[in-house]
Short mmCIF file of C-alpha atoms in Angstrom, two decimals:
data_model
loop_
_atom_site.label_atom_id
_atom_site.label_comp_id
_atom_site.label_asym_id
_atom_site.label_seq_id
_atom_site.Cartn_x
_atom_site.Cartn_y
_atom_site.Cartn_z
CA MET I 17 -0.27 -0.39 0.01
CA ASN I 18 1.52 3.30 -1.15
CA ASP I 19 1.12 6.96 1.15
CA PHE I 20 -1.78 7.87 -0.93
CA ASP I 21 -3.79 4.27 -0.26
CA LYS I 22 -3.01 5.13 3.48
CA LEU I 23 -3.51 9.23 3.41
CA VAL I 24 -7.37 7.80 1.95
CA LYS I 25 -7.72 4.81 4.49
CA GLU I 26 -7.31 7.34 7.18
CA PHE I 27 -10.02 9.54 5.63
CA GLU I 28 -12.34 7.07 5.74
CA GLU I 29 -12.00 6.74 8.92
CA ILE I 30 -12.17 9.91 10.50
CA ASP I 31 -15.29 9.83 13.23
CA PRO I 32 -17.83 12.18 12.32
CA ILE I 33 -16.79 15.53 15.52
CA THR I 34 -13.16 15.11 14.27
CA TYR I 35 -13.98 15.01 10.70
CA ALA I 36 -16.57 18.55 11.69
CA ASP I 37 -13.30 20.11 13.34
CA ILE I 38 -11.02 19.23 10.76
CA LEU I 39 -13.71 20.64 8.43
CA VAL I 40 -14.43 23.83 10.13
CA GLU I 41 -10.79 24.17 10.68
CA LYS I 42 -9.36 23.80 6.60
CA SER I 43 -12.65 26.31 6.48
CA LYS I 44 -11.31 29.33 8.78
CA ARG I 45 -8.23 29.24 7.21
CA ILE I 46 -9.17 28.61 3.51
CA LEU I 47 -11.54 31.41 3.28
CA PRO I 48 -10.09 34.34 4.01
CA VAL I 49 -7.03 33.80 1.62
CA LEU I 50 -9.93 32.89 -0.96
CA VAL I 51 -11.72 36.42 -0.29
CA ASN I 52 -7.91 37.86 -0.31
CA PHE I 53 -7.23 36.21 -3.47
CA SER I 54 -10.80 37.84 -5.18
CA ALA I 55 -11.23 40.87 -6.74
CA ASP I 56 -14.62 41.16 -4.22
CA GLY I 57 -14.24 39.13 -2.29
CA LEU I 58 -17.60 37.37 -2.71
CA THR I 59 -15.72 35.32 -5.69
CA GLY I 60 -13.98 33.71 -2.53
CA VAL I 61 -16.98 32.55 -1.11
CA SER I 62 -17.85 30.90 -4.59
CA ILE I 63 -14.29 29.71 -5.38
CA PHE I 64 -14.26 27.77 -1.83
CA SER I 65 -18.13 26.29 -3.08
CA SER I 66 -16.66 25.37 -6.81
CA PHE I 67 -14.31 23.06 -4.60
CA ILE I 68 -16.93 21.91 -2.61
CA PHE I 69 -19.36 20.71 -4.90
CA ALA I 70 -16.33 19.59 -7.41
CA ALA I 71 -15.28 17.00 -3.97
CA VAL I 72 -19.22 15.49 -4.48
CA ALA I 73 -19.07 15.39 -8.20
CA ALA I 74 -15.98 13.80 -8.06
CA ASP I 75 -17.55 10.59 -7.84
CA GLY I 76 -20.54 11.83 -10.12
CA LYS I 77 -23.53 11.05 -8.20
CA ILE I 78 -24.56 12.58 -4.33
CA SER I 79 -26.14 10.24 -2.36
CA GLU I 80 -28.75 11.21 0.25
CA GLU I 81 -25.97 10.55 2.72
CA GLU I 82 -23.78 13.37 1.52
CA TYR I 83 -27.04 15.84 0.88
CA ALA I 84 -27.69 15.57 4.82
CA LEU I 85 -24.27 15.65 5.82
CA LEU I 86 -23.17 19.05 3.71
CA TYR I 87 -26.88 20.48 4.01
CA PRO I 88 -25.41 23.12 6.07
CA ALA I 89 -22.79 24.16 4.15
CA LEU I 90 -25.00 24.41 1.77
CA HIS I 91 -27.24 25.67 2.67
CA ALA I 92 -24.98 28.60 4.11
CA PHE I 93 -23.67 28.89 0.39
CA LEU I 94 -27.12 29.00 -1.45
CA GLY I 95 -29.46 29.62 0.74
CA ASP I 96 -32.87 27.99 1.59
CA ASN I 97 -33.39 26.90 -2.89
CA LEU I 98 -31.68 24.27 -3.07
CA ASP I 99 -33.34 20.96 -1.80
CA TYR I 100 -31.72 16.89 -2.48
CA ASP I 101 -33.52 16.28 -6.01
CA SER I 102 -31.84 20.01 -7.55
CA CYS I 103 -28.77 19.27 -6.25
CA VAL I 104 -29.23 15.28 -7.55
CA LYS I 105 -30.61 17.05 -11.27
CA ALA I 106 -27.04 18.93 -10.64
CA PHE I 107 -25.08 16.41 -10.19
CA LYS I 108 -26.48 14.36 -12.75
CA ASP I 109 -26.56 17.20 -15.65
CA LEU I 110 -23.06 18.40 -14.35
CA ARG I 111 -22.21 14.96 -14.50
CA LYS I 112 -23.27 14.80 -18.62
CA GLU I 113 -21.21 17.59 -19.27
CA GLY I 114 -17.56 16.11 -19.23
CA LYS I 115 -16.50 18.18 -21.36
CA GLU I 116 -17.25 20.98 -18.81
CA LEU I 117 -16.14 19.00 -15.61
CA LYS I 118 -13.44 17.93 -17.67
CA ARG I 119 -12.41 22.33 -17.52
CA VAL I 120 -13.70 22.84 -14.02
CA VAL I 121 -11.12 20.55 -13.07
CA ASP I 122 -8.16 22.16 -14.73
CA ASP I 123 -8.97 25.14 -13.63
CA MET I 124 -8.98 23.79 -9.67
CA VAL I 125 -6.03 22.55 -10.26
CA ASP I 126 -4.37 25.98 -11.84
CA LEU I 127 -6.34 27.83 -8.80
CA ILE I 128 -4.52 25.29 -6.16
CA GLY I 129 -1.13 26.35 -7.39
CA LEU I 130 -1.56 30.02 -7.18
CA PHE I 131 -1.53 29.45 -3.84
CA SER I 132 0.79 28.81 -0.64
CA GLU I 133 1.52 24.93 -0.38
CA ASP I 134 0.27 25.72 3.58
CA ILE I 135 -2.93 26.46 1.46
CA LYS I 136 -3.12 24.47 -1.18
CA ALA I 137 -2.72 21.25 1.28
CA ASP I 138 -5.68 23.19 3.57
CA ILE I 139 -7.84 22.51 -0.13
CA ILE I 140 -6.45 18.81 -0.69
CA VAL I 141 -8.29 18.06 2.70
CA VAL I 142 -10.73 19.69 2.33
CA CYS I 143 -11.41 17.97 -1.25
CA MET I 144 -10.79 14.15 0.30
CA LEU I 145 -13.24 15.11 3.67
CA ILE I 146 -15.85 16.17 0.90
CA CYS I 147 -14.98 12.48 -1.10
CA ALA I 148 -14.56 10.31 2.19
CA ILE I 149 -18.06 12.37 3.67
CA ASP I 150 -19.25 8.89 2.90
CA GLY I 151 -17.13 6.46 4.46
CA LYS I 152 -15.19 5.35 1.25
CA ILE I 153 -13.46 7.29 -1.40
CA SER I 154 -14.38 5.58 -4.69
CA PHE I 155 -12.02 5.00 -7.30
CA LYS I 156 -13.09 7.91 -9.14
CA GLU I 157 -12.55 10.85 -6.13
CA LYS I 158 -9.00 9.45 -5.88
CA ALA I 159 -8.34 9.58 -9.36
CA TRP I 160 -10.05 13.32 -8.95
CA ILE I 161 -8.02 14.26 -5.68
CA LYS I 162 -5.26 12.91 -7.27
CA GLN I 163 -5.23 15.65 -10.08
CA LEU I 164 -5.59 17.57 -7.44
CA ILE I 165 -2.24 17.24 -5.67
CA LYS I 166 0.26 17.71 -8.80
#
């Protein structure tokens, strides 16, 4: 087993309290950097939400469990207008747009490269946490995370 697989296993085994603590800690470090990076501040929040959605979409679907665990963040970013069925439809639409999803991933890789190694690592940790939210990081999610690490 290589180091990446060991890291994946550790993320898959994080208990819910530790998971939440790490997510909050990393988000508090990332958001100010993204807000300061963007011209209007609000774009930083939208960049962060894009990372979250891309992490959820990495395997091409969203389970009810992922939605339930992500609901507080989704609600905070997008308000009351995003229910589970709307999320499922959005992810199906995104999956159909294969080229668009590839462009989003390419843009994310480019964007991550603009930040310090510490912030880059924090963004990757948040993405891994989101992918592991259902207790398993799938093959597609692992491949997506590896692209971010490059």
